[in-house]
XYZ file of C-alpha atoms in Angstrom:
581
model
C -68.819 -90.178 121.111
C -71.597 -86.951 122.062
C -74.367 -87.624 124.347
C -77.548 -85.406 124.212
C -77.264 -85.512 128.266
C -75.542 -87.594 130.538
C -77.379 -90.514 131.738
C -79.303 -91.796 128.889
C -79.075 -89.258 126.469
C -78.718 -90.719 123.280
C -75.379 -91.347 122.307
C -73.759 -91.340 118.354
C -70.509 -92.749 117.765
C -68.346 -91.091 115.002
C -65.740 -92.998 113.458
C -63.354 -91.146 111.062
C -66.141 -88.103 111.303
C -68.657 -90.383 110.553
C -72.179 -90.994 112.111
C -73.616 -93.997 113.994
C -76.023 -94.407 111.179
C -73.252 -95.228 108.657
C -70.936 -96.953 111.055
C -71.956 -100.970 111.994
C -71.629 -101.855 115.465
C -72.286 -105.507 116.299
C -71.534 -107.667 119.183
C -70.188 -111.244 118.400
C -70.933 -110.578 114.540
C -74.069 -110.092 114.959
C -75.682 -106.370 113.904
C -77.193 -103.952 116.759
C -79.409 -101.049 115.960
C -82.669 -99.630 116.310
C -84.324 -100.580 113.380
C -87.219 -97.722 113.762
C -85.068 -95.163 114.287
C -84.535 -91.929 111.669
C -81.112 -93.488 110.573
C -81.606 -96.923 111.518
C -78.404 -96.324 113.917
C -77.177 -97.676 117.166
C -77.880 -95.653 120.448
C -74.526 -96.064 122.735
C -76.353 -94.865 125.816
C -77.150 -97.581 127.395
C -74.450 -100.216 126.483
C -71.885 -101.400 129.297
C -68.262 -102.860 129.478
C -70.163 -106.015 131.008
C -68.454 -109.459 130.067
C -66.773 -107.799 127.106
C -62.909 -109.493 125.976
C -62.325 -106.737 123.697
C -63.344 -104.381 120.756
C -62.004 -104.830 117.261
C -62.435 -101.670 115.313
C -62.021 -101.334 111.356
C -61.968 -98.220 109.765
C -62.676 -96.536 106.394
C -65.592 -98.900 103.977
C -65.808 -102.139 104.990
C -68.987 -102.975 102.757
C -67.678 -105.962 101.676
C -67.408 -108.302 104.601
C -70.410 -106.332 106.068
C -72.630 -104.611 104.214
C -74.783 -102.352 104.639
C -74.504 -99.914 107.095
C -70.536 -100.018 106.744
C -69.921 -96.858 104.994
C -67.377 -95.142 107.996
C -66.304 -98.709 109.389
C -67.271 -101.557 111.797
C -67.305 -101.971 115.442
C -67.391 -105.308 116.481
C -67.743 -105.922 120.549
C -66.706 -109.515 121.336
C -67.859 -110.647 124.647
C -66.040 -113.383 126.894
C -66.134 -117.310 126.189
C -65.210 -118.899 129.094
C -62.503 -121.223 129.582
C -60.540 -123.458 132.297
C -61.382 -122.853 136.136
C -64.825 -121.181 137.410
C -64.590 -117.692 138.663
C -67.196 -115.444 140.228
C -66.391 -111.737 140.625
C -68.029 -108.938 141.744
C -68.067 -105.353 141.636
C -69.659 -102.741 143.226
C -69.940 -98.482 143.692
C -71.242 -95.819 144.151
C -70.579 -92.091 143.383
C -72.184 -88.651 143.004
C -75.921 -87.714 142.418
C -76.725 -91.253 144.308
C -75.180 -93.179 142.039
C -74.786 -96.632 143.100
C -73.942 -99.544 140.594
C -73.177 -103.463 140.631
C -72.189 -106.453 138.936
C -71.724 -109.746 138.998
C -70.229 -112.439 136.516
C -69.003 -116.227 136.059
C -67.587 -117.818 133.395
C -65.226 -121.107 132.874
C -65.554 -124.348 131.460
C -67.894 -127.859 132.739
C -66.073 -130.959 130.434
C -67.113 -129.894 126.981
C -69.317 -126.767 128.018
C -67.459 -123.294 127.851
C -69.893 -120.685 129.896
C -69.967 -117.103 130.594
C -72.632 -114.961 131.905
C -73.504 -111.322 133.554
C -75.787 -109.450 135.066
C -75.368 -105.935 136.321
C -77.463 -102.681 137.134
C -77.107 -98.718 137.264
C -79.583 -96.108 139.355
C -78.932 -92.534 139.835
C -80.797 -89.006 140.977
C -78.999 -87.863 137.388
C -78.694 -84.407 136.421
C -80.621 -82.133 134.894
C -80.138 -83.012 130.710
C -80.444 -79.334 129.820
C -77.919 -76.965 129.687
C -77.749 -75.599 133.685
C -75.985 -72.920 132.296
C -78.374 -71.289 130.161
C -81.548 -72.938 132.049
C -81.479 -74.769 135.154
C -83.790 -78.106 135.324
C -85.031 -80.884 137.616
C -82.915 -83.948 137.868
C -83.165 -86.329 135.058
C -83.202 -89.774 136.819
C -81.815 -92.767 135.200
C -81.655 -96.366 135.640
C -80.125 -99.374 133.767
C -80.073 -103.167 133.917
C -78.027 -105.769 131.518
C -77.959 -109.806 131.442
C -75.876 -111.462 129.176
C -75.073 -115.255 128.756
C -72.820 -117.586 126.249
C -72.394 -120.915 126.008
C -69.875 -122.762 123.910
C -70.160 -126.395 123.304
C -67.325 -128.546 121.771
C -69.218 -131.368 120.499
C -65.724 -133.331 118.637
C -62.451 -131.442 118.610
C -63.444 -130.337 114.511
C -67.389 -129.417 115.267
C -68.303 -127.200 117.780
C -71.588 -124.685 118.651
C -72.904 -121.894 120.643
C -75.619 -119.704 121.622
C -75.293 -116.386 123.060
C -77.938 -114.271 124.575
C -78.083 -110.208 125.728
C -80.891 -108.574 127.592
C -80.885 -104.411 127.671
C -83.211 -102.255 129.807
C -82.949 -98.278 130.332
C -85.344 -96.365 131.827
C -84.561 -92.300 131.318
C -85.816 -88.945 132.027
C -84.987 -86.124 129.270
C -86.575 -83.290 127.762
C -87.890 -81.447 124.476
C -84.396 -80.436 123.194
C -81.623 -78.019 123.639
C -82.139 -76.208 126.626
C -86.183 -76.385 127.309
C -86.519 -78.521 130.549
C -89.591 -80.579 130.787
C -90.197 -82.427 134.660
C -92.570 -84.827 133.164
C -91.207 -86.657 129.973
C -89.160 -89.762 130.327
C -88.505 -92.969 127.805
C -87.755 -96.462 128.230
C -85.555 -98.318 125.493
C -85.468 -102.506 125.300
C -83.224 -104.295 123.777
C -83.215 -108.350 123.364
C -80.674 -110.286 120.882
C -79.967 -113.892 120.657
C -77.374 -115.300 118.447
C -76.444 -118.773 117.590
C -73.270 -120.689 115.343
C -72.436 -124.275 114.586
C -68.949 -124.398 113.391
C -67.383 -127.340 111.938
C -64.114 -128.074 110.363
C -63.904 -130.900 107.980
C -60.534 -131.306 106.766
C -57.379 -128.844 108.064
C -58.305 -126.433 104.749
C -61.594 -125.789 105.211
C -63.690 -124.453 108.173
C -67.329 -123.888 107.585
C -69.768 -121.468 109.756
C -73.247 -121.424 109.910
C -75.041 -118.735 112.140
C -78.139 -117.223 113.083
C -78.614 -114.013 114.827
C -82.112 -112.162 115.970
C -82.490 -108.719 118.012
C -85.732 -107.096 119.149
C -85.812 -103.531 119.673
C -88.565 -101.377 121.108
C -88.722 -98.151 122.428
C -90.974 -95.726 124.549
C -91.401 -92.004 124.603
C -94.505 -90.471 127.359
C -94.720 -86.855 128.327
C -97.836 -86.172 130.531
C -99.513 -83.165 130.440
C -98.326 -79.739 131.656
C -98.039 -75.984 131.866
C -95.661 -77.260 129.016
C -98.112 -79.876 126.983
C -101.813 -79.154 126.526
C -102.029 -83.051 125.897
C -100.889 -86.563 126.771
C -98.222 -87.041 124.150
C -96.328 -90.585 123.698
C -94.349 -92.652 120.656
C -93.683 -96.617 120.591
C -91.370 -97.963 118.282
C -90.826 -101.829 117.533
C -88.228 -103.097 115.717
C -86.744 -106.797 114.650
C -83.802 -107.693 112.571
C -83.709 -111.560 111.325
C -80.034 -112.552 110.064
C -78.731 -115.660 108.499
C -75.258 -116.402 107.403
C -73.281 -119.288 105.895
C -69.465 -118.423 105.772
C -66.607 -120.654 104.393
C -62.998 -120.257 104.825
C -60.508 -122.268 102.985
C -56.709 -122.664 104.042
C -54.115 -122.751 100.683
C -50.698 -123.974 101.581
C -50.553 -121.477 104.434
C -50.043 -118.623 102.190
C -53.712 -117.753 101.141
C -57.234 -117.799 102.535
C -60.029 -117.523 100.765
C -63.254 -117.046 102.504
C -67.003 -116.540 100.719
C -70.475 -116.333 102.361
C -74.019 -115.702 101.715
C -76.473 -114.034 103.937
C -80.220 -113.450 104.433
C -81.393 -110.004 105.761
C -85.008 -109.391 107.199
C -85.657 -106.155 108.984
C -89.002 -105.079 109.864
C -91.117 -102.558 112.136
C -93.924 -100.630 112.983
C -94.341 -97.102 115.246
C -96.779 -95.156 116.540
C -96.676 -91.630 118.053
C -99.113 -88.866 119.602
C -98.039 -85.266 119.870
C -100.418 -82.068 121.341
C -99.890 -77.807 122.019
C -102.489 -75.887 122.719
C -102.407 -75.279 119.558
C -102.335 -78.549 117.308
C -102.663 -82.152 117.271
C -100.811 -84.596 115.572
C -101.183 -88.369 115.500
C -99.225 -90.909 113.140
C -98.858 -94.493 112.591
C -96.553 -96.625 110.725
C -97.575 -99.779 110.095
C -95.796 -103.389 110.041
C -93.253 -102.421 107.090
C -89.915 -104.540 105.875
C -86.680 -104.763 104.263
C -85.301 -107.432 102.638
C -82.161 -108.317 101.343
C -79.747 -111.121 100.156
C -75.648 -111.138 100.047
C -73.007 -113.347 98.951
C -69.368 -112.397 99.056
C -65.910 -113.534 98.056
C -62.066 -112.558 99.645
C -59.336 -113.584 99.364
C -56.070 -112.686 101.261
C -52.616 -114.011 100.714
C -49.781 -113.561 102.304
C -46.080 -114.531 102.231
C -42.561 -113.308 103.063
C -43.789 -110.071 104.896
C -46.323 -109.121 102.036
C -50.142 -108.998 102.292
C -52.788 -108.793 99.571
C -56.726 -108.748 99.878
C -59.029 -108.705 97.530
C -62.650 -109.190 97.586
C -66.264 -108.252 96.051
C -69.681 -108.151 97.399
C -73.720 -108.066 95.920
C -76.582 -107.038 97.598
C -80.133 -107.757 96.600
C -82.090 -105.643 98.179
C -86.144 -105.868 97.908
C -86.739 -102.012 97.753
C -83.965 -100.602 95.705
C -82.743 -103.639 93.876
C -78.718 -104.653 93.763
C -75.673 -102.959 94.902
C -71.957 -103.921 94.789
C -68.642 -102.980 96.382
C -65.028 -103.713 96.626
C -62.414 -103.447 98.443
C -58.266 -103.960 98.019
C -55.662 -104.009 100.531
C -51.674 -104.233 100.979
C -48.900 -104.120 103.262
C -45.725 -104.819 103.490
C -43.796 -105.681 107.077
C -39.857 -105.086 106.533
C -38.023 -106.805 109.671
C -34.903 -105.032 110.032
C -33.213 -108.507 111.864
C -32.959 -109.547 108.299
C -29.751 -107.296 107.557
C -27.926 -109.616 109.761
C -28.644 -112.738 107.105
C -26.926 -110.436 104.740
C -23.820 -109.556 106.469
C -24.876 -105.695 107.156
C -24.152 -106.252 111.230
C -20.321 -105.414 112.322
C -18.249 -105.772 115.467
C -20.900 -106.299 118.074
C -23.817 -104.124 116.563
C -26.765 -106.740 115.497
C -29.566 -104.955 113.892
C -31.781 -108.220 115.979
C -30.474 -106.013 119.350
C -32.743 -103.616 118.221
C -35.390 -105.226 117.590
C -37.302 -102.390 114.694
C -40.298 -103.469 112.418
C -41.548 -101.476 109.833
C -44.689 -101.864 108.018
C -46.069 -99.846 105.331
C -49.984 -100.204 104.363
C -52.637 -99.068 102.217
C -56.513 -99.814 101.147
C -59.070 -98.300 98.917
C -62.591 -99.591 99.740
C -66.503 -98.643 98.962
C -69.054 -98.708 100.928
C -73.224 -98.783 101.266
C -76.117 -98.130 103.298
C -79.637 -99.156 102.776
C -82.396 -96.609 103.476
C -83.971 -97.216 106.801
C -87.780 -98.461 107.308
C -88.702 -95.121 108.648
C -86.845 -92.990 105.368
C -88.746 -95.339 102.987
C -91.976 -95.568 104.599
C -93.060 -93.379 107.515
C -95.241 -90.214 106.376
C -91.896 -88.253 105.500
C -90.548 -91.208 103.952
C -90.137 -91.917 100.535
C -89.986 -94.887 98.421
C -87.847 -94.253 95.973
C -84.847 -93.145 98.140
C -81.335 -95.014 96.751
C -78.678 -96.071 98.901
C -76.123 -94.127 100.498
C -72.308 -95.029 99.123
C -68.974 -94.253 99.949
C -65.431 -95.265 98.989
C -62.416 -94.196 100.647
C -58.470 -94.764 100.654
C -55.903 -94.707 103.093
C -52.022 -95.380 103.329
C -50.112 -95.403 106.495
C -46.948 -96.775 108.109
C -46.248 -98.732 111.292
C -42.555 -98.362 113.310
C -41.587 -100.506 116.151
C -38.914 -100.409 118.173
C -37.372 -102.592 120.726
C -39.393 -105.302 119.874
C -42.789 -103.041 120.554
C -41.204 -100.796 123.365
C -42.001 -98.038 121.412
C -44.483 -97.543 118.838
C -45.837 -95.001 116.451
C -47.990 -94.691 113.127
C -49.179 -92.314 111.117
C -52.042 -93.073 108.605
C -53.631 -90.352 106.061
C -57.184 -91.091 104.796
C -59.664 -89.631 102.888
C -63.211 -90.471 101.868
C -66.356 -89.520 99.956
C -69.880 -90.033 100.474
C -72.153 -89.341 98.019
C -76.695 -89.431 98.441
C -76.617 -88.705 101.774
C -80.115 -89.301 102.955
C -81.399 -85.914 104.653
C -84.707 -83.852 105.480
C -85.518 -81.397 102.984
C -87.969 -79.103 104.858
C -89.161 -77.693 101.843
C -90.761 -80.145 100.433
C -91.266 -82.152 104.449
C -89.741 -85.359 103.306
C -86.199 -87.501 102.904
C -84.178 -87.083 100.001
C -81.169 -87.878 98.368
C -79.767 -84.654 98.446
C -76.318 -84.663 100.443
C -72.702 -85.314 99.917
C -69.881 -85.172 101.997
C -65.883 -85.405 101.869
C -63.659 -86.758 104.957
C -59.955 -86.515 104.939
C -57.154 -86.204 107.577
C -54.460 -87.631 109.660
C -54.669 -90.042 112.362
C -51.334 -90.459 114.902
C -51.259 -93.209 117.352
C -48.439 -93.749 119.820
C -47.201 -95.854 122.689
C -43.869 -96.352 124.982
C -43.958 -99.183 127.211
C -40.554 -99.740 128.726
C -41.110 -101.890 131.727
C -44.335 -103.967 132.600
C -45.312 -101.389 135.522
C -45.523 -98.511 133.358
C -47.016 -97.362 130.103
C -48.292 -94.038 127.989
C -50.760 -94.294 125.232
C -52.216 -91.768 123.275
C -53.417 -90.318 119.249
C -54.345 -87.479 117.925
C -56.522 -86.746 115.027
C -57.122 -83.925 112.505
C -59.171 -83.052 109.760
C -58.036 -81.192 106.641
C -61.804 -81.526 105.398
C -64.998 -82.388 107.212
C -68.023 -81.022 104.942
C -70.402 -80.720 102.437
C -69.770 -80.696 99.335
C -72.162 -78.867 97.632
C -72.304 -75.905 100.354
C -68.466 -76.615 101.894
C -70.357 -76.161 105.703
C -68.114 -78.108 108.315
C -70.512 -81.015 109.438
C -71.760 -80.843 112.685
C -69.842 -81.685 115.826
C -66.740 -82.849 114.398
C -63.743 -81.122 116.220
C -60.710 -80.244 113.773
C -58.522 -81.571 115.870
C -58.948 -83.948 119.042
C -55.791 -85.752 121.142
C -55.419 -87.893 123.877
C -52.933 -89.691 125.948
C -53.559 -92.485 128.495
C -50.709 -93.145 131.693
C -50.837 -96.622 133.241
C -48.768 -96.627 136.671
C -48.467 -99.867 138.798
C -47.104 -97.685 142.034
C -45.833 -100.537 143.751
C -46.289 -104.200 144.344
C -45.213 -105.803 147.850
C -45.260 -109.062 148.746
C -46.764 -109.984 152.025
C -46.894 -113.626 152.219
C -46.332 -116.268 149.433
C -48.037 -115.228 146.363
C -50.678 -113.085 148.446
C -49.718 -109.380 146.929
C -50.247 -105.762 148.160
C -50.194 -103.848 145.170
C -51.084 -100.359 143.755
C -51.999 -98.748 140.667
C -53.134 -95.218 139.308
C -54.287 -94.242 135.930
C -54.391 -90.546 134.343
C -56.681 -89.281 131.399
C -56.140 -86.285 129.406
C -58.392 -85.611 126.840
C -58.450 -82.422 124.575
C -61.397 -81.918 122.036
C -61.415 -78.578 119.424
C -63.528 -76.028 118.243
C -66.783 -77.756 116.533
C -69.859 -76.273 115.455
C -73.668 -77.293 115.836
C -77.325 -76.685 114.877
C -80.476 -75.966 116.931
C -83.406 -74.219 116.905
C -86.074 -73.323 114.250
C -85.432 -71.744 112.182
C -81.614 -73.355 112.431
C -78.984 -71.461 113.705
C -75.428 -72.348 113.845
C -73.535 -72.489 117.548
C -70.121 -72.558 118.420
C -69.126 -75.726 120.939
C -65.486 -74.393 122.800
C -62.986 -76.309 122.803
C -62.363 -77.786 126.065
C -59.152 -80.077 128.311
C -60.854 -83.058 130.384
C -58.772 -85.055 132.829
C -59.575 -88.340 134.845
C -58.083 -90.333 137.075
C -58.395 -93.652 138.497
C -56.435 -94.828 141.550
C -56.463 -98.729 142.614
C -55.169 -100.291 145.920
C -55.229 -104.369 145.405
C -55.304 -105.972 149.334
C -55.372 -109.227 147.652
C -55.497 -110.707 144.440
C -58.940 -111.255 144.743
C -60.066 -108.213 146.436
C -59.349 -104.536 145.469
C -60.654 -101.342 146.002
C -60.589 -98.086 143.462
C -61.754 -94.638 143.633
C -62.548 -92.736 140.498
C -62.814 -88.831 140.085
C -63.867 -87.766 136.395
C -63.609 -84.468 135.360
C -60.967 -83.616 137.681
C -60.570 -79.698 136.977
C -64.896 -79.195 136.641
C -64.657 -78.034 133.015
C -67.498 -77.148 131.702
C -67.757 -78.211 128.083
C -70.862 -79.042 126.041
C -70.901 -82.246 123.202
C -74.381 -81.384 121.625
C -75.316 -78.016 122.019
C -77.593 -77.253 124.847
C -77.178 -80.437 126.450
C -75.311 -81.203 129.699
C -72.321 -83.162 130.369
C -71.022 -83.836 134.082
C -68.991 -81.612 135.769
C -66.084 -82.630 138.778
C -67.822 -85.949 140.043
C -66.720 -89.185 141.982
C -67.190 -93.150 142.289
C -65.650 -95.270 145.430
C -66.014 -98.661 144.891
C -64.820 -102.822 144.786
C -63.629 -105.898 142.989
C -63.885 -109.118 144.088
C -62.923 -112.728 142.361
């Protein structure tokens, strides 16, 4: 993830080296994005860990469950359904540059009724979003607020429904770009989805989903005038996304699942901007413009005796461009190494079971699409005739436990290509299909868990090739190499009367990112981003099981180190702050 300054900065996640704009993020299935944006992509900056269960992650093309907009992979972020007992809990902190945040959440089930809901809230003095290096600015400000509510309602024990709603609000100062500090600009970014299922399962083989899903988008750029700006200059964009979806599944002697949908797409959006110097004007509007377009797939996966298969194909109608298809295939196979006891390979009192060692070996070739966005088809650098982006990739990996998961490892090569990459050409001021790229490398994950009160995570990642084709430049800030390793430490853990504990925990960061290079300026330049070592720590002392207090220090040796060129990130900083349930 790089952040064009801390504190709502836009944010672009890269999965496998490759951009927001070609990676899906969603949040209970259902797509998020800012539909007016260059790349239609999804702006990280202002999303929080509130009421989230967990985030499922699938690399490589994934076109064909998804479509577009799946070319590097999917993030899904699943928030919490509630279940059994009520709980409250609440959180608050603060830290450095007047940084003060809360939170506060319920969830838990009434009969029938599963509920969960949040609200919390972020305000700080900030830092300045340029480079203080290079050119020291005012304090960019920042402030953020999130609600988010789900209910879950089980009408029989074979048909059940829900509705879940998210609210987003940032309010940011930032200025013109890399290094040039401007005290008066500032943005505000919305964000409203609402998303709704009935499923309903008629007999044990079939389940059947049908699900509806809208998000609102609109965002605000103002700078007032200046010794910088000779005028008032502002942009609005509004965006809305429409989804419907009818999935089924159907269950085949427990050894195969087949699953096909169809789905209804409407995007659409408008934007207006206003830009002045002393020495030009510029004022543009794009009016109420859409996308359109209409999916069914089919997959299949079976399964039996340790082997997996999947299969599965996907069309896309699309209003502008007309139809697009992709595919994907999968396999693995999971060798238990218990079973050489069935077949006599275990002597005296060695029993391969003692050990406790899984191996799995897996591999997947996929392709992927994504649909140009409103503002590439249509705004006054658009261009109607643009054709998708597309991708296919391949991977093959293998998976070793030991000690029934006390220590795990895998190794996965991949490589990928991406062909009519949608970029500016500034010779001829419009978008064009004029890029291609090619993604390979290795990807190591690790962990070693050998009692409950202790545990060390980490991966590493390289890149043999991260570039252009056509020109063989190393894309923008993608490191060559990047590692990391996570320690989990539960100190101690006393007793002090019944079940009331007294317990303590610490957890360490380390985080190395390598060389990458980046482009600024006009006419474009190329700059060297150092490599850089970050380490964090969070320490936790538990008086209670429902109250604990933690204190946070980020940054730990104040490195400085630079994502986007020109663009601050925080140096040694701290948070104090509670938990209660």
């Amino acid at each position: 993830i790089v952040q064009n300054g801390i504190y709502g900065g836009v944010s672009s996640v890269y999965l496998r080296g490759v951009p927001t704009g070609q990676t899906l993020v969603m949040i209970n299935g259902m797509k998020v994005f800012d539909p007016m944006s260059t790349d239609a992509s999804f702006d990280a900056a202002h999303i929080t860990t509130d009421n989230i269960e967990r985030i499922e992650i699938l690399k490589g093309p994934q076109s064909i469950l998804y479509g577009s907009n799946a070319i590097g992979g999917v993030i899904n972020i699943i928030t919490k359904r509630g279940k059994g007992r009520p709980t409250v809990e609440v959180n608050g902190a603060i830290g450095s540059w007047r940084a003060s945040q809360g939170s506060i959440e319920s969830s838990g089930s009434l009969g029938p009724i599963d509920y969960a809901v949040s609200a919390s809230g972020l305000t700080t003095d900030g830092v300045s979003k340029v480079n203080e290096r290079e050119n020291a600015g005012e304090r960019d400000s920042y402030k953020r607020y999130n609600f988010d509510g789900r209910l879950d309602y089980n009408i029989t024990e074979n048909v059940s429904t829900g509705v879940e709603m998210r609210y987003n609000y940032g309010w940011y100062k930032f200025d013109d770009g890399a290094n040039q500090d401007d005290p008066n600009r500032y943005g505000t970014s919305e964000t409203f989805t609402v998303a709704s299922y009935i499923d309903a399962v008629p007999v044990d083989w079939w389940k059947s989903t049908a699900s509806f899903a809208m998000l609102r988008y609109r965002r605000l750029e103002k700078d007032q005038r200046d010794d910088r700006d000779n005028e008032d200059n502002h942009s609005f964009f509004h965006g809305k996304d429409f989804k419907f979806g009818w999935q089924n599944s159907f269950f085949i002697y427990d050894i195969d699942t087949l699953t096909t949908g169809l789905e209804f797409e409407h995007e659409r959006g408008n934007a207006d901007s206003s830009f002045g110097s002393p020495f030009w004007n510029s004022q543009s509007t794009l009016s109420l413009r859409h996308n359109d377009v209409k999916s069914f797939f089919i997959n299949n996966v079976f399964h039996y005796w340790g082997f997996y298969f999947t299969t599965g194909i996907r069309h896309d109608d699309h209003n502008r461009f007309g139809n697009a298809d992709t595919q994907r295939f999968a396999g693995a196979y999971t060798f238990d190494w218990d079973n050489l006891d069935n077949f006599g390979m275990s002597w005296g009192d060695f029993s391969w079971s003692n050990l406790g060692i899984k191996t799995k070996i897996r591999g997947s070739y996929g392709s992927g699409f994504k649909a140009p966005s409103i503002y590439q088809l249509y705004s006054e650098y658009g261009k109607p005739d643009l054709v998708p982006e597309e991708s296919w990739g391949w991977e093959i990996g293998i998976e070793q436990r030991i000690l029934n998961d006390v220590i795990f490892g895998e190794i996965t090569y991949f490589d990928m290509d991406i062909k009519n990459l949608i970029n500016y050409d500034f010779g001829t001021n419009a978008y064009d299909n004029e890029g291609s790229a090619e993604i390979s490398g290795y990807e190591i994950s690790f962990s070693f868990i050998p009692v409950d009160w202790f545990s060390v995570k980490g991966g590493y990642t390289y890149y043999d090739k991260v570039r252009a084709k056509t020109t063989e430049e190393r894309l923008i800030r993608r490191p060559k190499s990047r590692f990391s390793i996570n320690i989990d430490w539960r100190l101690f853990e006393l007793n002090v009367y019944q079940d009331h504990q007294i317990w303590g925990n610490v957890n360490f960061n380390t985080l190395y990112v390598g060389n990458r290079y980046d482009q600024t300026g006009w006419p474009s330049r190329w700059e060297l981003l150092q490599e850089y070592w970050k380490f964090d720590m969070v320490a936790e002392i538990g008086l209670t099981k429902y109250l604990s207090f933690y204190y946070k220090i980020d940054n730990m040796t104040d490195r400085f180190y630079e994502e986007v060129y020109g663009y601050t990130t925080l140096p040694r900083n701290h948070t104090v702050g509670f938990k209660a349930k």
